[in-house]
Short mmCIF file of C-alpha atoms in Angstrom, two decimals:
data_model
loop_
_atom_site.label_atom_id
_atom_site.label_comp_id
_atom_site.label_asym_id
_atom_site.label_seq_id
_atom_site.Cartn_x
_atom_site.Cartn_y
_atom_site.Cartn_z
CA MET A 1 -19.83 13.64 49.25
CA ASN A 2 -23.43 12.88 50.07
CA PRO A 3 -23.40 10.88 53.37
CA LEU A 4 -25.94 8.46 51.94
CA ILE A 5 -23.68 7.67 49.00
CA SER A 6 -20.58 7.37 51.16
CA ARG A 7 -22.32 4.75 53.29
CA ARG A 8 -23.69 2.81 50.33
CA PRO A 9 -20.84 1.20 48.31
CA ILE A 10 -23.22 -0.09 45.64
CA LEU A 11 -24.66 3.38 45.03
CA ARG A 12 -21.17 4.84 44.94
CA GLN A 13 -20.09 2.22 42.38
CA LYS A 14 -23.13 2.94 40.20
CA LEU A 15 -22.46 6.67 40.37
CA ALA A 16 -18.85 6.12 39.30
CA THR A 17 -20.02 3.98 36.38
CA VAL A 18 -22.51 6.62 35.21
CA THR A 19 -19.90 9.36 35.57
CA ALA A 20 -17.39 7.35 33.53
CA ALA A 21 -19.99 6.73 30.84
CA LEU A 22 -20.82 10.42 30.63
CA THR A 23 -17.13 11.29 30.48
CA PHE A 24 -16.53 8.78 27.69
CA ALA A 25 -19.48 10.15 25.74
CA ASN A 26 -17.65 13.47 25.56
CA ALA A 27 -14.25 11.95 24.75
CA MET A 28 -12.57 11.68 21.37
CA HIS A 29 -14.00 9.13 18.99
CA ILE A 30 -11.71 7.17 16.63
CA GLN A 31 -12.96 5.32 13.56
CA SER A 32 -10.59 3.01 11.71
CA ILE A 33 -10.93 2.88 7.92
CA PRO A 34 -9.13 -0.18 6.48
CA MET A 35 -7.62 0.30 3.01
CA TRP A 36 -6.21 -2.17 0.48
CA VAL A 37 -7.20 -5.11 2.67
CA GLY A 38 -5.35 -8.23 1.60
CA SER A 39 -2.40 -6.38 0.11
CA SER A 40 -0.76 -3.51 2.00
CA ASN A 41 -3.45 -3.50 4.75
CA ASN A 42 -3.31 0.21 5.52
CA TYR A 43 -5.39 2.12 8.02
CA ALA A 44 -6.78 5.63 7.79
CA TYR A 45 -8.23 7.04 10.99
CA LEU A 46 -11.07 9.52 11.49
CA VAL A 47 -10.57 11.30 14.82
CA LYS A 48 -13.53 13.29 16.11
CA ASP A 49 -14.08 15.49 19.15
CA ASP A 50 -17.56 14.51 20.26
CA LYS A 51 -18.08 17.83 22.04
CA SER A 52 -17.59 20.08 19.01
CA ASN A 53 -17.84 17.55 16.13
CA ASP A 54 -14.49 18.86 14.87
CA ALA A 55 -12.55 16.06 13.18
CA VAL A 56 -9.38 15.22 11.26
CA ILE A 57 -8.61 12.34 8.92
CA ILE A 58 -5.23 10.63 9.30
CA ASP A 59 -3.42 9.17 6.25
CA PRO A 60 -6.41 8.96 3.84
CA ALA A 61 -4.26 7.43 1.10
CA ASN A 62 -7.01 5.66 -0.86
CA PRO A 63 -9.90 8.07 -1.52
CA PRO A 64 -12.19 5.40 -3.07
CA GLU A 65 -12.35 3.76 0.36
CA VAL A 66 -12.18 6.91 2.50
CA THR A 67 -14.32 9.47 0.66
CA PRO A 68 -17.65 7.62 1.10
CA VAL A 69 -17.10 7.40 4.87
CA LEU A 70 -16.29 11.10 5.15
CA LYS A 71 -19.08 12.24 2.83
CA LYS A 72 -21.66 10.31 4.82
CA ALA A 73 -20.42 11.82 8.09
CA ILE A 74 -20.21 15.35 6.67
CA ASP A 75 -23.59 15.23 4.92
CA GLY A 76 -25.18 13.83 8.06
CA GLY A 77 -23.84 16.68 10.16
CA GLU A 78 -21.81 14.25 12.25
CA ILE A 79 -18.41 15.89 11.71
CA ASN A 80 -16.82 19.19 10.83
CA LEU A 81 -13.68 18.09 8.98
CA THR A 82 -10.91 20.54 9.82
CA ALA A 83 -7.72 18.92 8.49
CA ILE A 84 -5.84 16.03 6.96
CA VAL A 85 -3.00 14.72 9.13
CA ASN A 86 -0.15 12.68 7.62
CA THR A 87 2.37 10.51 9.43
CA HIS A 88 4.91 10.58 6.54
CA HIS A 89 5.19 11.24 2.82
CA HIS A 90 4.95 7.72 1.36
CA TRP A 91 2.17 7.55 -1.21
CA ASP A 92 0.24 4.86 0.68
CA HIS A 93 -0.17 7.38 3.50
CA ALA A 94 -0.13 10.86 1.91
CA GLY A 95 -0.74 10.08 -1.76
CA GLY A 96 -4.51 10.61 -1.61
CA ASN A 97 -4.53 14.11 -0.11
CA LYS A 98 -5.31 16.20 -3.19
CA LYS A 99 -7.79 13.77 -4.70
CA LEU A 100 -9.66 13.49 -1.41
CA LEU A 101 -9.99 17.26 -1.03
CA ASN A 102 -11.23 17.56 -4.61
CA GLU A 103 -13.82 14.84 -4.08
CA LEU A 104 -15.01 16.46 -0.85
CA GLY A 105 -15.04 19.95 -2.36
CA LEU A 106 -12.68 21.23 0.35
CA PRO A 107 -9.60 22.40 -1.59
CA LYS A 108 -8.47 24.82 1.15
CA LEU A 109 -8.48 22.31 4.01
CA THR A 110 -5.31 22.32 6.12
CA ILE A 111 -2.91 19.41 5.57
CA PHE A 112 -0.61 18.74 8.53
CA GLY A 113 2.48 16.65 7.85
CA GLY A 114 6.15 16.52 6.96
CA LYS A 115 7.48 18.83 4.28
CA ASP A 116 7.41 16.12 1.60
CA CYS A 117 3.78 15.08 2.08
CA GLU A 118 1.48 15.68 -0.88
CA GLY A 119 -0.11 19.14 -0.74
CA VAL A 120 1.10 19.80 2.81
CA THR A 121 0.20 23.28 4.08
CA LYS A 122 1.55 23.14 7.64
CA THR A 123 4.55 21.31 9.10
CA PRO A 124 4.58 21.72 12.88
CA GLY A 125 7.82 21.70 14.82
CA ASP A 126 8.84 18.80 17.03
CA GLY A 127 6.66 18.97 20.13
CA GLU A 128 4.38 21.65 18.66
CA SER A 129 0.70 21.34 19.56
CA PHE A 130 -2.70 22.25 18.17
CA LYS A 131 -6.31 21.42 19.01
CA ILE A 132 -9.14 19.40 17.50
CA GLY A 133 -11.98 20.85 19.52
CA SER A 134 -11.01 19.86 23.06
CA ILE A 135 -8.45 17.25 21.92
CA ALA A 136 -4.82 18.28 22.40
CA VAL A 137 -2.55 17.12 19.55
CA LYS A 138 1.25 17.04 19.73
CA ALA A 139 3.68 16.32 16.88
CA LEU A 140 6.50 13.93 17.80
CA TYR A 141 9.35 13.78 15.30
CA THR A 142 10.45 10.17 14.73
CA PRO A 143 12.74 10.19 11.67
CA CYS A 144 14.01 6.86 10.33
CA HIS A 145 11.46 5.06 8.15
CA THR A 146 11.35 8.43 6.41
CA GLN A 147 13.02 11.61 7.53
CA ASP A 148 9.65 13.38 7.75
CA SER A 149 7.98 10.72 9.93
CA ILE A 150 5.78 12.25 12.63
CA CYS A 151 3.87 10.37 15.32
CA TRP A 152 0.79 12.21 16.57
CA PHE A 153 0.04 12.05 20.30
CA MET A 154 -3.52 13.07 21.23
CA GLN A 155 -5.14 13.51 24.61
CA ASP A 156 -8.62 14.37 25.82
CA GLY A 157 -8.81 14.15 29.59
CA GLU A 158 -7.65 10.70 30.61
CA GLN A 159 -7.92 9.31 27.08
CA LYS A 160 -4.51 9.13 25.39
CA VAL A 161 -3.65 7.76 21.93
CA VAL A 162 -0.75 7.91 19.48
CA PHE A 163 -0.87 7.44 15.70
CA THR A 164 2.47 5.96 14.71
CA GLY A 165 2.29 5.52 10.92
CA ASP A 166 5.13 3.24 9.82
CA THR A 167 7.38 3.99 12.80
CA LEU A 168 5.83 1.68 15.40
CA PHE A 169 3.65 -1.35 14.69
CA HIS A 170 2.23 -3.77 17.22
CA SER A 171 5.24 -5.99 17.97
CA GLY A 172 7.28 -4.40 15.20
CA CYS A 173 8.65 -1.28 13.56
CA GLY A 174 9.09 0.16 10.08
CA LYS A 175 12.04 -0.46 7.81
CA PHE A 176 14.91 2.02 7.97
CA PHE A 177 14.39 3.44 4.48
CA GLU A 178 15.77 6.91 5.13
CA GLY A 179 17.37 6.53 8.52
CA THR A 180 19.57 4.52 10.83
CA ALA A 181 19.24 2.08 13.69
CA GLU A 182 20.24 4.89 16.03
CA GLU A 183 17.31 7.00 14.83
CA MET A 184 14.83 4.14 15.21
CA HIS A 185 16.18 3.38 18.68
CA LYS A 186 15.60 7.00 19.65
CA ALA A 187 12.12 7.03 18.07
CA LEU A 188 10.93 3.88 19.81
CA ASN A 189 12.85 3.71 23.06
CA LYS A 190 13.13 7.37 23.93
CA THR A 191 10.43 9.41 22.18
CA LEU A 192 7.54 6.92 22.17
CA ALA A 193 8.62 5.02 25.27
CA ALA A 194 8.41 8.30 27.19
CA LEU A 195 4.65 8.50 26.58
CA PRO A 196 2.35 7.32 29.38
CA ASP A 197 2.09 3.53 29.44
CA ASP A 198 -1.69 3.69 28.99
CA THR A 199 -1.36 5.50 25.63
CA VAL A 200 -3.23 3.43 23.03
CA VAL A 201 -1.30 2.73 19.80
CA PHE A 202 -2.84 3.10 16.32
CA PRO A 203 -0.31 1.98 13.66
CA GLY A 204 -0.45 2.61 9.92
CA HIS A 205 -0.75 -1.05 8.83
CA GLU A 206 -2.16 -4.36 10.01
CA TYR A 207 1.12 -6.27 10.28
CA THR A 208 0.65 -7.80 13.73
CA LYS A 209 0.40 -11.45 12.72
CA SER A 210 3.68 -11.47 10.81
CA ASN A 211 5.42 -9.21 13.33
CA VAL A 212 4.60 -11.41 16.29
CA LYS A 213 5.80 -14.52 14.44
CA PHE A 214 9.19 -12.90 14.19
CA ALA A 215 9.04 -11.74 17.81
CA ALA A 216 8.28 -15.29 18.96
CA SER A 217 11.32 -16.57 17.06
CA VAL A 218 13.51 -14.15 19.02
CA LEU A 219 11.90 -14.13 22.45
CA GLN A 220 9.36 -16.35 24.16
CA ASN A 221 7.56 -14.49 26.92
CA GLU A 222 3.99 -14.42 28.14
CA ALA A 223 3.17 -11.10 26.47
CA ILE A 224 4.37 -12.26 23.05
CA LEU A 225 2.51 -15.55 23.27
CA LYS A 226 -0.64 -13.70 24.33
CA LEU A 227 -0.35 -11.29 21.39
CA GLN A 228 0.28 -14.17 19.01
CA LYS A 229 -2.94 -15.85 20.10
CA PHE A 230 -4.86 -12.57 19.79
CA ALA A 231 -3.52 -11.95 16.27
CA GLU A 232 -4.50 -15.43 15.15
CA ASN A 233 -8.09 -14.84 16.27
CA ASN A 234 -8.55 -11.21 15.18
CA LYS A 235 -8.18 -9.73 11.72
CA GLU A 236 -7.78 -6.21 13.11
CA THR A 237 -5.56 -5.37 16.07
CA GLN A 238 -5.21 -1.59 15.80
CA GLY A 239 -6.01 0.34 18.96
CA LYS A 240 -6.07 -2.80 21.12
CA PHE A 241 -2.65 -2.32 22.73
CA THR A 242 -0.79 0.41 24.57
CA ILE A 243 2.74 1.74 24.80
CA GLY A 244 3.04 -0.28 28.00
CA ASP A 245 2.06 -3.42 26.07
CA GLU A 246 4.61 -2.67 23.34
CA LYS A 247 7.37 -2.51 25.95
CA LYS A 248 6.48 -6.11 26.79
CA HIS A 249 5.77 -7.76 23.42
CA ASN A 250 7.76 -5.64 20.94
CA VAL A 251 11.33 -6.90 20.65
CA PHE A 252 12.42 -3.59 19.10
CA MET A 253 11.48 -1.93 22.40
CA ARG A 254 13.34 -4.55 24.44
CA VAL A 255 16.87 -3.97 23.18
CA ASP A 256 18.28 -4.49 26.68
CA ASP A 257 16.53 -7.84 27.29
CA PRO A 258 19.20 -10.47 28.14
CA GLU A 259 17.58 -13.07 25.89
CA ILE A 260 17.56 -10.68 22.93
CA LEU A 261 21.18 -9.73 23.58
CA LYS A 262 22.01 -13.41 23.44
CA VAL A 263 20.07 -14.04 20.22
CA THR A 264 21.51 -11.02 18.41
CA GLY A 265 25.02 -11.44 19.73
CA GLU A 266 25.14 -7.71 20.42
CA GLN A 267 25.34 -5.71 23.65
CA GLU A 268 24.91 -2.06 22.70
CA PRO A 269 21.26 -0.95 22.15
CA VAL A 270 21.78 0.58 18.70
CA ALA A 271 23.68 -2.50 17.51
CA VAL A 272 20.88 -4.70 18.86
CA MET A 273 18.33 -2.59 16.99
CA ALA A 274 20.31 -2.90 13.75
CA LYS A 275 20.66 -6.66 14.14
CA LEU A 276 16.96 -7.15 14.92
CA ARG A 277 15.99 -5.20 11.81
CA GLU A 278 18.36 -7.27 9.69
CA MET A 279 16.91 -10.47 11.14
CA LYS A 280 13.35 -9.29 10.53
CA ASN A 281 14.12 -8.34 6.93
CA ASN A 282 15.30 -11.89 6.25
CA PHE A 283 12.66 -13.64 8.29
CA ASN A 284 10.02 -15.93 6.87
CA ALA A 285 8.26 -18.12 9.41
CA ARG A 286 5.53 -19.45 7.14
CA GLU A 287 5.25 -22.98 5.93
CA ILE A 288 6.69 -23.27 2.46
CA ILE A 289 4.56 -24.95 -0.14
CA CYS A 290 6.02 -26.12 -3.44
CA LEU A 291 3.28 -26.46 -6.00
CA LEU A 292 4.59 -28.59 -8.81
CA GLY A 293 1.49 -28.70 -10.96
CA ASN A 294 0.36 -27.79 -14.46
CA ASP A 295 3.46 -28.40 -16.59
CA TYR A 296 4.90 -30.87 -14.09
CA GLY A 297 1.92 -33.08 -13.42
CA PRO A 298 -1.43 -32.94 -11.69
CA GLY A 299 -1.21 -31.42 -8.26
CA ALA A 300 1.96 -32.84 -6.76
CA SER A 301 2.87 -30.86 -3.66
CA ILE A 302 5.16 -30.94 -0.64
CA VAL A 303 4.86 -28.99 2.60
CA ILE A 304 8.02 -28.25 4.54
CA ALA A 305 7.50 -26.41 7.82
CA ASN A 306 9.61 -23.82 9.62
CA LEU A 307 12.23 -23.21 6.95
CA SER A 308 13.16 -19.70 5.91
CA SER A 309 13.73 -20.74 2.31
CA ILE A 310 14.37 -23.70 0.08
CA ILE A 311 16.00 -24.28 -3.25
CA VAL A 312 14.17 -25.99 -6.09
CA SER A 313 16.29 -26.96 -9.06
CA PRO A 314 16.42 -29.70 -11.71
CA PRO A 315 19.47 -31.95 -11.14
CA ARG A 316 20.57 -31.60 -14.77
CA GLN A 317 21.11 -27.88 -14.29
CA HIS A 318 23.13 -28.14 -11.09
CA PRO A 319 25.58 -30.61 -9.59
CA PRO A 320 24.03 -33.30 -7.40
CA ALA A 321 23.53 -32.34 -3.79
CA LYS A 322 22.44 -34.13 -0.67
CA PRO A 323 18.66 -33.67 -0.43
CA LEU A 324 17.40 -31.57 2.45
CA HIS A 325 14.20 -33.60 2.69
CA CYS A 326 13.44 -35.60 -0.40
CA THR A 327 13.36 -35.76 -4.17
CA VAL A 328 10.12 -35.34 -6.07
CA ASN A 329 9.45 -36.98 -9.42
CA THR A 330 6.48 -35.43 -11.21
CA HIS A 331 5.69 -36.12 -14.83
CA ASN A 332 9.24 -37.30 -15.60
CA THR A 333 10.78 -34.12 -14.16
CA ILE A 334 12.84 -34.60 -11.00
CA TYR A 335 13.11 -31.74 -8.51
CA THR A 336 15.49 -31.98 -5.60
CA LEU A 337 14.86 -29.98 -2.43
CA ARG A 338 18.24 -29.16 -1.02
CA LYS A 339 20.30 -26.73 1.02
CA PRO A 340 20.67 -23.20 -0.38
CA ARG A 341 23.21 -22.63 -3.13
CA GLU A 342 24.02 -19.28 -4.69
CA ASP A 343 23.63 -20.68 -8.20
CA ALA A 344 20.13 -22.06 -7.63
CA ARG A 345 16.80 -20.34 -7.54
CA ARG A 346 15.58 -19.19 -4.10
CA ILE A 347 11.89 -19.62 -3.54
CA ASN A 348 10.58 -17.62 -0.56
CA SER A 349 7.03 -18.86 -0.45
CA ILE A 350 5.51 -20.55 -3.48
CA MET A 351 6.98 -22.37 -6.45
CA PRO A 352 4.40 -21.80 -9.18
CA ALA A 353 4.16 -23.64 -12.45
CA LYS A 354 6.54 -22.80 -15.26
CA ARG A 355 5.86 -19.58 -17.06
CA LYS A 356 4.21 -20.13 -20.42
CA PRO A 357 4.67 -17.79 -23.37
CA PRO A 358 1.53 -15.89 -24.39
CA ALA A 359 -0.55 -17.59 -27.04
CA ALA A 360 -0.21 -16.22 -30.55
CA SER A 361 -3.00 -13.94 -31.66
CA SER A 362 -5.49 -15.52 -34.01
CA THR A 363 -6.13 -12.28 -35.86
CA SER A 364 -4.10 -9.36 -37.06
CA HIS A 365 -6.84 -6.86 -36.29
CA ASP A 366 -6.73 -4.74 -33.15
CA PRO A 367 -9.49 -5.66 -30.69
CA PRO A 368 -12.24 -3.12 -30.03
CA ARG A 369 -11.19 -0.37 -27.67
CA PRO A 370 -11.87 -1.62 -24.14
CA ARG A 371 -13.76 0.43 -21.61
CA ALA A 372 -12.07 1.37 -18.37
CA SER A 373 -12.84 -0.98 -15.49
CA LYS A 374 -13.97 0.13 -12.06
CA LEU A 375 -10.37 -0.23 -10.88
CA ALA A 376 -9.11 2.05 -13.66
CA LYS A 377 -11.79 4.64 -12.92
CA GLU A 378 -10.91 4.61 -9.23
CA HIS A 379 -7.31 5.41 -10.13
CA ASN A 380 -8.28 7.85 -12.91
CA ILE A 381 -6.41 6.18 -15.75
CA SER A 382 -7.53 5.29 -19.26
CA ALA A 383 -8.61 1.91 -20.56
CA HIS A 384 -5.50 1.81 -22.72
CA GLU A 385 -3.23 2.45 -19.75
CA GLU A 386 -5.10 -0.23 -17.85
CA ARG A 387 -4.48 -2.69 -20.66
CA GLU A 388 -0.78 -1.79 -20.69
CA ILE A 389 -0.53 -2.49 -16.96
CA ARG A 390 -2.38 -5.79 -17.25
CA GLU A 391 -0.16 -6.92 -20.13
CA ALA A 392 3.01 -5.97 -18.25
CA PHE A 393 1.84 -7.84 -15.15
CA SER A 394 0.87 -10.94 -17.15
CA LEU A 395 4.27 -10.94 -18.84
CA PHE A 396 5.94 -11.62 -15.49
CA ALA A 397 3.10 -13.24 -13.54
CA GLU A 398 2.95 -16.91 -12.66
CA PRO A 399 -0.18 -18.89 -11.79
CA VAL A 400 -0.79 -20.10 -8.25
CA ARG A 401 -3.31 -22.79 -7.47
CA GLY A 402 -6.00 -21.32 -5.25
CA GLY A 403 -4.51 -17.84 -5.58
CA PRO A 404 -5.69 -14.70 -7.39
CA LYS A 405 -6.88 -15.20 -10.95
CA GLU A 406 -4.23 -12.84 -12.32
CA GLY A 407 -1.50 -14.91 -10.69
CA VAL A 408 1.37 -13.34 -8.80
CA MET A 409 4.49 -11.52 -9.92
CA PRO A 410 7.85 -12.27 -8.29
CA THR A 411 8.92 -9.23 -6.31
CA SER A 412 12.25 -9.32 -8.10
CA ASP A 413 10.45 -8.60 -11.39
CA VAL A 414 8.65 -5.43 -10.23
CA ARG A 415 11.35 -3.10 -11.52
CA SER A 416 11.48 -4.86 -14.89
CA ALA A 417 7.72 -4.55 -15.25
CA LEU A 418 7.82 -0.83 -14.46
CA VAL A 419 10.67 -0.35 -16.93
CA ALA A 420 8.65 -2.18 -19.59
CA LEU A 421 5.82 0.31 -19.00
CA GLY A 422 8.17 3.26 -19.36
CA ILE A 423 7.69 4.27 -15.71
CA PRO A 424 10.81 2.98 -13.93
CA PRO A 425 11.45 3.85 -10.27
CA SER A 426 13.13 7.24 -10.08
CA SER A 427 15.67 6.04 -7.52
CA ARG A 428 16.69 3.07 -5.42
CA ALA A 429 14.82 4.64 -2.52
CA GLU A 430 11.59 4.78 -4.52
CA GLN A 431 12.07 1.19 -5.66
CA ALA A 432 12.60 0.08 -2.05
CA GLU A 433 9.48 2.01 -1.05
CA PHE A 434 7.42 0.28 -3.75
CA VAL A 435 8.68 -3.15 -2.71
CA GLU A 436 7.82 -2.43 0.93
CA ILE A 437 4.29 -1.45 -0.10
CA LEU A 438 3.75 -4.24 -2.63
CA ASP A 439 5.31 -7.03 -0.58
CA PRO A 440 5.14 -5.81 3.04
CA GLU A 441 5.72 -9.21 4.59
CA GLY A 442 8.59 -10.19 2.32
CA GLU A 443 6.70 -13.10 0.77
CA GLY A 444 8.55 -12.82 -2.53
CA PHE A 445 5.54 -12.09 -4.73
CA VAL A 446 3.18 -9.26 -5.63
CA GLU A 447 -0.52 -9.32 -6.45
CA TYR A 448 -2.16 -7.43 -9.30
CA GLU A 449 -4.22 -4.70 -7.60
CA PRO A 450 -1.43 -3.14 -5.50
CA PHE A 451 0.87 -3.30 -8.54
CA PHE A 452 -1.86 -1.55 -10.53
CA ALA A 453 -2.05 1.21 -7.90
CA VAL A 454 1.71 1.82 -8.08
CA CYS A 455 1.58 1.99 -11.88
CA ALA A 456 -1.32 4.45 -11.77
CA LEU A 457 0.66 6.63 -9.38
CA LYS A 458 3.65 6.62 -11.74
CA TYR A 459 1.42 7.44 -14.71
CA HIS A 460 0.03 10.46 -12.86
CA GLN A 461 3.51 11.57 -11.85
CA ARG A 462 4.54 11.41 -15.50
CA GLU A 463 1.51 13.43 -16.50
CA SER A 464 2.38 16.18 -14.01
CA SER A 465 6.04 16.33 -15.04
CA ALA A 466 7.49 18.79 -17.53
CA GLY A 467 7.41 16.07 -20.19
CA GLY A 468 3.72 15.57 -19.54
CA GLU A 469 3.07 19.28 -20.07
CA GLU A 470 4.95 19.18 -23.37
CA ARG A 471 2.97 16.18 -24.52
CA ARG A 472 -0.32 17.85 -23.63
CA ARG A 473 0.63 20.86 -25.74
CA GLU A 474 1.45 18.56 -28.65
CA VAL A 475 -1.86 16.73 -28.28
CA ASP A 476 -3.78 20.02 -28.16
CA GLU A 477 -2.02 21.27 -31.27
CA ALA A 478 -2.70 18.05 -33.18
CA PHE A 479 -6.34 18.04 -32.04
CA ARG A 480 -6.80 21.59 -33.34
CA LEU A 481 -5.44 20.54 -36.73
CA PHE A 482 -8.55 18.39 -37.05
CA THR A 483 -11.11 20.67 -35.43
CA GLY A 484 -9.78 23.93 -36.88
CA ASP A 485 -9.70 27.13 -34.87
CA GLY A 486 -13.35 27.04 -33.92
CA GLY A 487 -12.61 25.73 -30.46
CA ARG A 488 -15.00 22.79 -30.83
CA GLY A 489 -14.49 19.93 -28.41
CA MET A 490 -15.11 17.14 -30.93
CA ILE A 491 -13.62 15.79 -34.13
CA THR A 492 -16.54 15.21 -36.50
CA MET A 493 -17.05 13.35 -39.76
CA ALA A 494 -16.77 16.68 -41.58
CA ASP A 495 -13.38 17.30 -39.94
CA LEU A 496 -12.05 13.95 -41.11
CA LYS A 497 -13.28 14.55 -44.66
CA ARG A 498 -11.66 17.99 -44.70
CA VAL A 499 -8.30 16.66 -43.46
CA ALA A 500 -8.44 13.78 -45.96
CA GLY A 501 -9.04 16.33 -48.72
CA VAL A 502 -6.10 18.47 -47.60
CA LEU A 503 -3.88 15.38 -47.63
CA ARG A 504 -5.34 14.39 -51.01
CA GLU A 505 -6.29 11.01 -49.63
CA ASP A 506 -9.26 9.21 -51.15
CA VAL A 507 -10.80 7.66 -48.03
CA LYS A 508 -14.21 6.06 -48.22
CA GLU A 509 -16.86 7.40 -45.86
CA GLU A 510 -17.34 3.91 -44.44
CA VAL A 511 -13.70 3.89 -43.32
CA LEU A 512 -14.08 7.33 -41.72
CA ARG A 513 -17.17 6.13 -39.87
CA ASP A 514 -15.25 3.12 -38.55
CA MET A 515 -12.43 5.41 -37.42
CA ILE A 516 -14.82 7.51 -35.34
CA LEU A 517 -16.54 4.49 -33.82
CA GLU A 518 -13.21 2.87 -32.99
CA ALA A 519 -12.00 6.05 -31.29
CA ASN A 520 -15.12 6.75 -29.23
CA GLY A 521 -15.82 3.15 -28.29
CA GLY A 522 -18.92 2.81 -30.45
CA ALA A 523 -20.71 5.84 -29.00
CA GLY A 524 -22.01 6.82 -32.43
CA VAL A 525 -20.73 8.65 -35.50
CA GLY A 526 -22.70 11.78 -34.68
CA ARG A 527 -21.12 12.02 -31.25
CA GLY A 528 -17.64 12.53 -32.71
CA VAL A 529 -14.29 12.04 -30.97
CA LYS A 530 -13.38 13.83 -27.74
CA ARG A 531 -9.94 15.21 -27.07
CA GLU A 532 -9.06 12.51 -24.49
CA GLU A 533 -10.23 9.81 -26.93
CA PHE A 534 -8.05 11.35 -29.63
CA GLU A 535 -5.06 11.30 -27.26
CA GLU A 536 -5.63 7.65 -26.48
CA VAL A 537 -5.76 6.78 -30.18
CA MET A 538 -2.45 8.57 -30.67
CA ARG A 539 -0.97 6.75 -27.70
CA ARG A 540 -2.13 3.39 -29.01
CA ALA A 541 -0.57 4.23 -32.36
CA GLY A 542 2.73 4.86 -30.62
CA VAL A 543 2.82 8.61 -31.32
CA TRP A 544 2.93 9.35 -27.57
CA ARG A 545 3.37 7.11 -24.55
#
């Protein structure tokens, strides 16, 4: 070392600062991309090697929110996108792969992930590594939430991070959808706990606030209280804590803590893990607000704090019971708040007003064909399918004062709504996956937009199934009956007249004009009817779903 520097502590400190700054400038850069904020609160992550500009995108499940970020970076020469990386196959992590590649014009891009991830092209072995420029990437198998769950450990010099998907959250962990407590114990307390303590954690969702509420109900230590305060004051917590921090404030990584053993009543680590997960699944630390408005009177409400659930039931329907807090009389209807009973209705968060039947239509005529909304276009579904989804949601939805305008649907009604749309969950596992995505904090209700996204996914799955192929062939054949064999892409006025003549139907030209305008949304008689518009007319008529 230069003798002058060695004798001058201030100069030495400045040199160290400059060196660190230069080192950081060449380190990996991580950009968080929040998705579905306010519902499932997912994160996609853009990881870039600043030396080479090589980059990967992790879990880009919602292209409408991810594509603009990537296009701007690619067009500006800021990144060279080399791959998609998935943490597991659930649609809110891997479901946007193909659409994203199409929108970016990169259909051959490598997709790293488990074997069940959408469009996956490479599934590395456990512990297998690859490079993003100078960044070393290692796949860590962590099966439990799903059997193909992979956490991705990355290192560039002294900078170390891990992307944990739905395996590890700040102060929490994912549900055991496809695995066991033993597998989650291994994933958290052996595989991830073995990483250096200064490894920064980037989870797949923003669940910290609800997770730490549960943690505080199980264990009160300084680290948990500190995290709770941080979560209350920060909307985003990803990348702010390390594996070392998780060992302090994550109860699922403290299965040998004496206090947790006492609370769970278990001694063996796997049994403790199982009990903690069971407790978390049933936990609800929010204040419970009963809104007894609309049908029951103007704005009567009660707030009861720190209860996991309450029962609201009219006395005439159930035997009298000792009130838990009080009895409310609103608009001549008495509701008693009392201890849980199996024969009463459990309300997990909000008691909305009574459901009202839809008002009778004032006309027998079909309304004009609606145009697809921005939401429908983002999910690539038709206006008719959008209307179906909205009607199904409204059938089960209940209004909430101060809540979303569409109201909320009880989580217990999700399956019924999907069945009504003809797109039921394919299995109990898929239904559980949807519930986890739609109601991640177990609040007992679902909002419209995430429900819409699930329905759109199911519609697309139906389209790509064998039945969808058969229907497309039928639509094509029917369309050609109108257009003839000329291969034209439109049904014209002349086509309708010809078909009417073949069927020996005397149809006035005015009626034929109205038919075309109804089908093409008023785009003009001369424009004709496109094939997709024809299919929608047939679907609306009940010929095809």
